[in-house]
Tab-separated table of C-alpha atoms in Angstrom:
chain	number	residue	atom	x	y	z
A	1246	MET	CA	-2.915	-8.755	-13.744
A	1247	CYS	CA	-3.478	-8.378	-10.009
A	1248	GLN	CA	-4.921	-5.453	-8.054
A	1249	LEU	CA	-3.567	-3.571	-5.050
A	1250	LEU	CA	-5.126	-1.762	-2.095
A	1251	GLY	CA	-3.326	0.169	0.621
A	1252	MET	CA	-4.132	2.524	3.468
A	1253	ASN	CA	-2.018	4.879	5.569
A	1254	SER	CA	-3.646	6.822	8.399
A	1255	HIS	CA	-2.818	9.327	11.117
A	1256	LEU	CA	-4.975	7.541	13.710
A	1257	PRO	CA	-5.950	3.853	13.695
A	1258	ALA	CA	-8.662	3.407	11.062
A	1259	SER	CA	-10.750	0.588	9.673
A	1260	LEU	CA	-10.437	-0.469	6.034
A	1261	THR	CA	-13.797	-2.286	6.136
A	1262	LEU	CA	-15.533	-0.080	3.550
A	1263	SER	CA	-12.693	-0.112	1.024
A	1264	PHE	CA	-12.034	-3.828	1.497
A	1265	THR	CA	-15.743	-4.577	0.985
A	1266	GLY	CA	-15.575	-3.110	-2.510
A	1267	PHE	CA	-12.036	-4.266	-3.276
A	1268	SER	CA	-12.676	-7.913	-2.361
A	1269	GLN	CA	-15.467	-8.103	-4.939
A	1270	ARG	CA	-12.763	-7.787	-7.593
A	1271	GLY	CA	-11.493	-11.171	-6.458
A	1272	GLY	CA	-13.907	-13.165	-8.605
A	1273	SER	CA	-17.137	-11.125	-8.715
A	1274	THR	CA	-16.712	-7.772	-10.484
A	1275	ALA	CA	-13.299	-8.778	-11.897
A	1276	HIS	CA	-11.423	-12.010	-12.579
A	1277	HIS	CA	-8.695	-11.736	-9.938
A	1278	SER	CA	-9.674	-14.994	-8.257
A	1279	ASP	CA	-6.314	-16.797	-7.874
A	1280	GLY	CA	-5.825	-15.888	-4.231
A	1281	TRP	CA	-5.809	-12.821	-2.037
A	1282	GLY	CA	-4.260	-11.466	1.123
A	1283	ILE	CA	-4.238	-8.573	3.557
A	1284	ALA	CA	-1.868	-7.377	6.284
A	1285	PHE	CA	-2.648	-4.885	9.067
A	1286	PHE	CA	-0.107	-3.016	11.195
A	1287	GLU	CA	-1.879	-2.394	14.503
A	1288	SER	CA	-1.060	-0.012	17.320
A	1289	GLU	CA	-0.836	-1.388	20.834
A	1290	SER	CA	0.457	1.878	22.270
A	1291	SER	CA	-1.505	4.100	24.636
A	1292	ALA	CA	-0.851	6.888	22.121
A	1293	PRO	CA	-3.097	6.171	19.121
A	1294	ASP	CA	-0.890	8.166	16.752
A	1295	GLN	CA	2.024	5.757	17.291
A	1296	PRO	CA	1.953	2.868	14.767
A	1297	GLY	CA	2.670	-0.584	16.165
A	1298	LYS	CA	5.184	-3.164	14.992
A	1299	GLY	CA	2.880	-6.181	15.006
A	1300	VAL	CA	1.170	-7.478	11.868
A	1301	ARG	CA	-2.180	-9.233	11.627
A	1302	TYR	CA	-1.898	-11.217	8.390
A	1303	PHE	CA	-4.364	-13.241	6.291
A	1304	VAL	CA	-3.805	-15.009	2.945
A	1305	ASP	CA	-6.034	-17.441	1.044
A	1306	LYS	CA	-5.701	-19.159	-2.339
A	1307	GLU	CA	-9.478	-18.857	-2.899
A	1308	GLY	CA	-10.961	-15.796	-4.594
A	1309	ALA	CA	-11.641	-12.927	-2.186
A	1310	ALA	CA	-15.251	-12.566	-3.316
A	1311	SER	CA	-16.114	-16.072	-2.090
A	1312	SER	CA	-13.533	-16.628	0.654
A	1313	PRO	CA	-15.016	-17.162	4.159
A	1314	ILE	CA	-12.005	-15.347	5.639
A	1315	ALA	CA	-12.631	-12.312	3.430
A	1316	LYS	CA	-16.305	-12.408	4.402
A	1317	MET	CA	-15.314	-12.193	8.061
A	1318	LEU	CA	-13.018	-9.218	7.414
A	1319	ARG	CA	-15.757	-7.359	5.542
A	1320	SER	CA	-17.742	-7.242	8.789
A	1321	TYR	CA	-14.941	-7.155	11.383
A	1322	PRO	CA	-13.376	-3.679	11.702
A	1323	ILE	CA	-9.666	-4.069	12.394
A	1324	LYS	CA	-8.141	-0.680	13.268
A	1325	SER	CA	-4.723	-0.058	11.751
A	1326	HIS	CA	-2.277	2.676	10.708
A	1327	ASN	CA	-1.033	0.854	7.598
A	1328	VAL	CA	-2.762	-1.833	5.544
A	1329	ILE	CA	-1.817	-3.623	2.313
A	1330	ALA	CA	-4.214	-5.914	0.453
A	1331	HIS	CA	-4.003	-7.790	-2.859
A	1332	VAL	CA	-6.231	-9.845	-5.146
A	1333	ARG	CA	-4.338	-12.099	-7.526
A	1334	LYS	CA	-4.647	-13.049	-11.176
A	1335	ALA	CA	-1.831	-15.560	-11.566
A	1336	THR	CA	0.659	-14.861	-14.360
A	1337	VAL	CA	3.923	-16.091	-12.779
A	1338	GLY	CA	3.778	-18.880	-10.195
A	1339	ALA	CA	1.156	-21.494	-9.382
A	1340	VAL	CA	-2.135	-20.816	-7.610
A	1341	SER	CA	-0.947	-21.717	-4.112
A	1342	LEU	CA	-0.856	-20.240	-0.641
A	1343	GLU	CA	2.856	-19.443	-0.726
A	1344	ASN	CA	2.336	-17.326	-3.853
A	1345	CYS	CA	-0.416	-15.168	-2.353
A	1346	HIS	CA	0.432	-11.534	-1.676
A	1347	PRO	CA	1.233	-9.648	0.427
A	1348	PHE	CA	4.582	-11.099	1.466
A	1349	VAL	CA	6.072	-10.453	4.914
A	1350	ARG	CA	9.724	-10.315	6.033
A	1351	GLU	CA	11.696	-8.832	8.953
A	1352	LEU	CA	14.344	-6.132	8.541
A	1353	TRP	CA	15.907	-3.915	11.259
A	1354	GLY	CA	13.567	-5.316	13.883
A	1355	ARG	CA	10.383	-4.436	11.984
A	1356	TYR	CA	8.062	-6.404	9.737
A	1357	TRP	CA	7.925	-5.324	6.098
A	1358	VAL	CA	4.909	-6.062	3.902
A	1359	PHE	CA	4.920	-5.997	0.087
A	1360	ALA	CA	2.430	-6.600	-2.740
A	1361	HIS	CA	2.988	-6.266	-6.497
A	1362	ASN	CA	0.912	-5.902	-9.630
A	1363	GLY	CA	2.571	-6.652	-12.969
A	1364	ASP	CA	4.991	-8.953	-14.765
A	1365	LEU	CA	8.781	-8.836	-14.697
A	1366	LYS	CA	10.558	-10.345	-17.709
A	1367	ASN	CA	14.020	-11.912	-17.552
A	1368	TYR	CA	14.316	-10.904	-13.923
A	1369	ALA	CA	16.917	-12.991	-12.086
A	1370	PRO	CA	18.632	-10.891	-9.398
A	1371	ASN	CA	21.556	-12.183	-7.393
A	1372	LEU	CA	20.311	-13.023	-3.909
A	1373	HIS	CA	23.210	-13.559	-1.540
A	1374	GLY	CA	21.743	-12.539	1.807
A	1375	SER	CA	19.140	-13.957	4.163
A	1376	PHE	CA	16.131	-12.884	2.093
A	1377	ARG	CA	14.928	-15.767	-0.080
A	1378	PRO	CA	11.579	-16.402	-1.791
A	1379	VAL	CA	9.354	-19.168	-0.442
A	1380	GLY	CA	7.114	-19.313	-3.508
A	1381	ASN	CA	7.954	-18.931	-7.177
A	1382	THR	CA	6.612	-15.506	-8.140
A	1383	ASP	CA	8.582	-12.646	-9.660
A	1384	SER	CA	6.915	-10.456	-7.020
A	1385	GLU	CA	8.408	-12.198	-4.001
A	1386	LEU	CA	11.784	-12.312	-5.775
A	1387	ALA	CA	11.679	-8.526	-6.241
A	1388	PHE	CA	10.698	-8.027	-2.601
A	1389	CYS	CA	13.622	-10.124	-1.363
A	1390	TRP	CA	16.046	-8.190	-3.550
A	1391	LEU	CA	14.705	-4.824	-2.363
A	1392	LEU	CA	15.163	-5.767	1.292
A	1393	GLN	CA	18.609	-7.203	0.601
A	1394	GLU	CA	19.726	-3.964	-1.044
A	1395	LEU	CA	18.114	-1.783	1.638
A	1396	ALA	CA	20.030	-3.711	4.292
A	1397	LYS	CA	23.289	-3.284	2.342
A	1398	SER	CA	22.737	0.454	1.896
A	1399	HIS	CA	22.445	1.431	5.566
A	1400	VAL	CA	24.659	0.548	8.540
A	1401	GLY	CA	21.987	1.501	11.061
A	1402	VAL	CA	18.234	1.965	10.924
A	1403	PRO	CA	17.601	4.807	8.452
A	1404	SER	CA	14.926	7.460	8.693
A	1405	ILE	CA	11.798	7.167	6.549
A	1406	GLU	CA	13.195	9.881	4.292
A	1407	GLU	CA	16.482	8.001	3.859
A	1408	GLN	CA	14.600	4.781	3.109
A	1409	GLY	CA	12.576	6.655	0.492
A	1410	ARG	CA	15.700	7.965	-1.179
A	1411	THR	CA	17.270	4.511	-1.308
A	1412	LEU	CA	14.091	2.967	-2.738
A	1413	ALA	CA	13.992	5.694	-5.389
A	1414	GLU	CA	17.421	4.461	-6.547
A	1415	LEU	CA	16.577	0.745	-6.353
A	1416	VAL	CA	13.089	0.621	-7.865
A	1417	PRO	CA	14.070	1.641	-11.446
A	1418	GLN	CA	16.487	-1.307	-11.548
A	1419	ILE	CA	13.506	-3.642	-11.199
A	1420	ALA	CA	10.993	-1.573	-13.190
A	1421	ARG	CA	13.090	-1.801	-16.341
A	1422	HIS	CA	12.167	-5.507	-16.463
A	1423	GLY	CA	8.449	-4.838	-16.879
A	1424	THR	CA	5.381	-3.657	-14.993
A	1425	PHE	CA	6.179	-2.888	-11.370
A	1426	ASN	CA	3.231	-1.360	-9.517
A	1427	PHE	CA	3.708	-2.094	-5.817
A	1428	LEU	CA	2.842	-1.188	-2.233
A	1429	LEU	CA	5.370	-1.522	0.599
A	1430	SER	CA	5.114	-0.773	4.317
A	1431	ASN	CA	7.101	-1.256	7.514
A	1432	GLY	CA	4.296	0.022	9.734
A	1433	GLN	CA	5.724	3.562	9.820
A	1434	ALA	CA	4.981	4.575	6.232
A	1435	LEU	CA	3.390	3.341	3.015
A	1436	TRP	CA	5.427	3.445	-0.211
A	1437	ALA	CA	3.496	3.285	-3.502
A	1438	HIS	CA	5.134	2.968	-6.916
A	1439	ALA	CA	3.277	3.285	-10.205
A	1440	SER	CA	4.656	1.654	-13.296
A	1441	THR	CA	1.366	1.725	-15.195
A	1442	GLN	CA	-1.657	2.219	-12.931
A	1443	LEU	CA	-2.238	3.325	-9.339
A	1444	HIS	CA	-4.706	5.850	-7.890
A	1445	TYR	CA	-4.999	7.491	-4.499
A	1446	VAL	CA	-7.362	9.700	-2.525
A	1447	LEU	CA	-6.698	11.650	0.671
A	1448	ARG	CA	-9.592	11.714	3.130
A	1449	GLN	CA	-9.780	14.266	5.920
A	1450	HIS	CA	-12.235	16.638	7.615
A	1451	PRO	CA	-14.794	17.578	6.382
A	1452	PHE	CA	-15.693	14.013	5.394
A	1453	LYS	CA	-18.500	13.340	2.924
A	1454	PRO	CA	-20.750	10.458	1.778
A	1455	VAL	CA	-19.198	7.959	-0.666
A	1456	HIS	CA	-20.579	5.148	-2.819
A	1457	LEU	CA	-18.646	1.998	-3.718
A	1458	LYS	CA	-18.027	1.226	-7.375
A	1459	ASP	CA	-18.011	-2.582	-6.943
A	1460	ASP	CA	-20.880	-2.967	-4.475
A	1461	ASP	CA	-24.166	-1.168	-3.842
A	1462	VAL	CA	-22.994	0.392	-0.596
A	1463	SER	CA	-23.083	4.056	0.436
A	1464	VAL	CA	-21.571	5.408	3.657
A	1465	ASP	CA	-21.401	8.871	5.183
A	1466	LEU	CA	-17.745	9.054	6.235
A	1467	ALA	CA	-18.532	11.960	8.565
A	1468	SER	CA	-20.439	9.548	10.814
A	1469	LEU	CA	-17.401	7.262	11.119
A	1470	ASN	CA	-14.570	9.765	11.479
A	1471	SER	CA	-13.604	12.685	13.700
A	1472	ALA	CA	-11.978	15.981	12.757
A	1473	LEU	CA	-8.605	14.484	13.735
A	1474	ASP	CA	-8.837	11.534	11.353
A	1475	ARG	CA	-6.815	11.691	8.167
A	1476	LEU	CA	-6.021	8.817	5.814
A	1477	ALA	CA	-4.768	7.969	2.353
A	1478	ILE	CA	-6.226	5.161	0.242
A	1479	VAL	CA	-4.151	3.780	-2.650
A	1480	VAL	CA	-5.658	1.334	-5.140
A	1481	THR	CA	-5.149	0.053	-8.665
A	1482	GLU	CA	-8.542	1.348	-9.855
A	1483	PRO	CA	-10.753	3.837	-7.934
A	1484	LEU	CA	-13.053	2.229	-5.377
A	1485	THR	CA	-15.728	4.926	-5.196
A	1486	THR	CA	-17.707	6.824	-7.816
A	1487	ASP	CA	-17.881	10.215	-6.084
A	1488	GLU	CA	-14.361	11.050	-4.897
A	1489	ASP	CA	-11.523	12.872	-6.646
A	1490	TRP	CA	-9.054	10.024	-7.171
A	1491	VAL	CA	-5.605	11.074	-8.377
A	1492	ALA	CA	-3.847	8.934	-10.992
A	1493	MET	CA	-0.162	8.436	-10.285
A	1494	THR	CA	2.181	8.923	-13.223
A	1495	PRO	CA	4.492	6.169	-14.541
A	1496	GLY	CA	7.720	6.071	-12.561
A	1497	GLU	CA	6.283	7.961	-9.600
A	1498	LEU	CA	7.119	6.788	-6.069
A	1499	LEU	CA	5.050	8.303	-3.264
A	1500	VAL	CA	5.621	7.939	0.473
A	1501	PHE	CA	2.569	8.321	2.717
A	1502	VAL	CA	3.020	9.138	6.418
A	1503	ASP	CA	0.230	10.043	8.872
A	1504	GLY	CA	-2.339	9.996	6.066
A	1505	GLU	CA	-0.449	12.539	3.943
A	1506	ILE	CA	2.091	12.542	1.133
A	1507	ALA	CA	5.521	12.904	2.736
A	1508	GLN	CA	7.846	12.323	-0.241
A	1509	CYS	CA	7.700	12.020	-3.983
A	1510	SER	CA	10.185	10.849	-6.585
A	1511	GLY	CA	9.684	10.940	-10.316
A	1512	SER	CA	9.939	13.456	-13.135
A	1513	ASN	CA	6.404	14.790	-12.628
A	1514	CYS	CA	6.508	15.415	-8.871
A	1515	LYS	CA	4.973	18.717	-7.835
A	1516	PRO	CA	4.267	20.498	-4.554
A	1517	ALA	CA	1.490	18.769	-2.653
A	1518	CYS	CA	-1.255	21.309	-3.366
A	1519	GLN	CA	-0.526	21.334	-7.102
A	1520	LEU	CA	-0.412	17.550	-7.160
A	1521	LEU	CA	-3.808	17.294	-5.484
A	1522	ALA	CA	-5.313	20.309	-7.249
A	1523	ALA	CA	-7.075	21.018	-3.960
A	1524	CYS	CA	-5.691	24.152	-2.330
A	1525	SER	CA	-8.880	25.056	-0.483
A	1526	SER	CA	-8.579	27.021	2.735
A	1527	ALA	CA	-9.827	24.011	4.686
A	1528	SER	CA	-7.125	21.709	3.348
A	1529	MET	CA	-4.493	24.432	3.815
A	1530	ASN	CA	-5.511	24.865	7.449
A	1531	MET	CA	-5.417	21.112	8.060
A	1532	ALA	CA	-1.977	20.889	6.460
A	1533	ALA	CA	-0.711	23.748	8.624
A	1534	THR	CA	-1.826	22.144	11.859
A	1535	SER	CA	-0.498	18.692	10.984
A	1536	LYS	CA	2.962	19.942	9.910
A	1537	PRO	CA	3.389	17.905	6.705
A	1538	VAL	CA	6.869	16.661	5.880
A	1539	TRP	CA	6.534	16.927	2.110
A	1540	SER	CA	9.753	16.620	0.133
A	1541	LYS	CA	10.736	15.807	-3.409
A	1542	ILE	CA	13.300	13.077	-4.013
A	1543	SER	CA	15.505	14.112	-6.906
């Protein structure tokens, strides 16, 4: 199986720390050495809280732990609002560049980025639009079908909430074919679906020191972030040993916007504070000032 890593932030943030630990799973601390990739949505606006449309995109068929490109990214802080990364253990499709996640396509004048962990059995959707796979993975096939059906479902460009509702209807049609953990972003939001295993953590003021699970690295996040910073990290298995990672439940689809949970679909969705089990006065005050857009998709 593969592993996933995603980030959604209120202000442009660097994923250097998380990627440093995550990339070690691509052949060092785990056997996901059949390729890797990462995509960054960067802001070029004068307003740092406005995500950009452009994507900086790297893929490599080498293992991330030994890849020279991954080594460069571990020391080069790219600031982004939304990031999706993937380390691959090939189960469907050859070890080749075209089969490396994440995959990128255009829809409604925006780039969409997708990465998948799992296997889909007897999955052969009818593709009749402009979205076609380049490689031969079940993952890219599922991505093409999702975008095809999104495009069919909306005459104009839908809101993030409308996109979330449509995805909540489409995703179970794929998930019934097997394991379908995935991350999806269009630069405005990060969608995360758990079929078997995904975890997330929300980081905001007051930040604290953290220690990586896959590398002997400790960082005081307070020295790297301001009181205005707020971000969500989503990963297959927790990256740090001293944070309260939340395990998503099977069938749950979360939408992250501005470093917060904006929507949830699934039978176990709860109000945000119950879901996080962290209703401290500090987090309540932060939530009040940032005007969260939490909603449950039924």
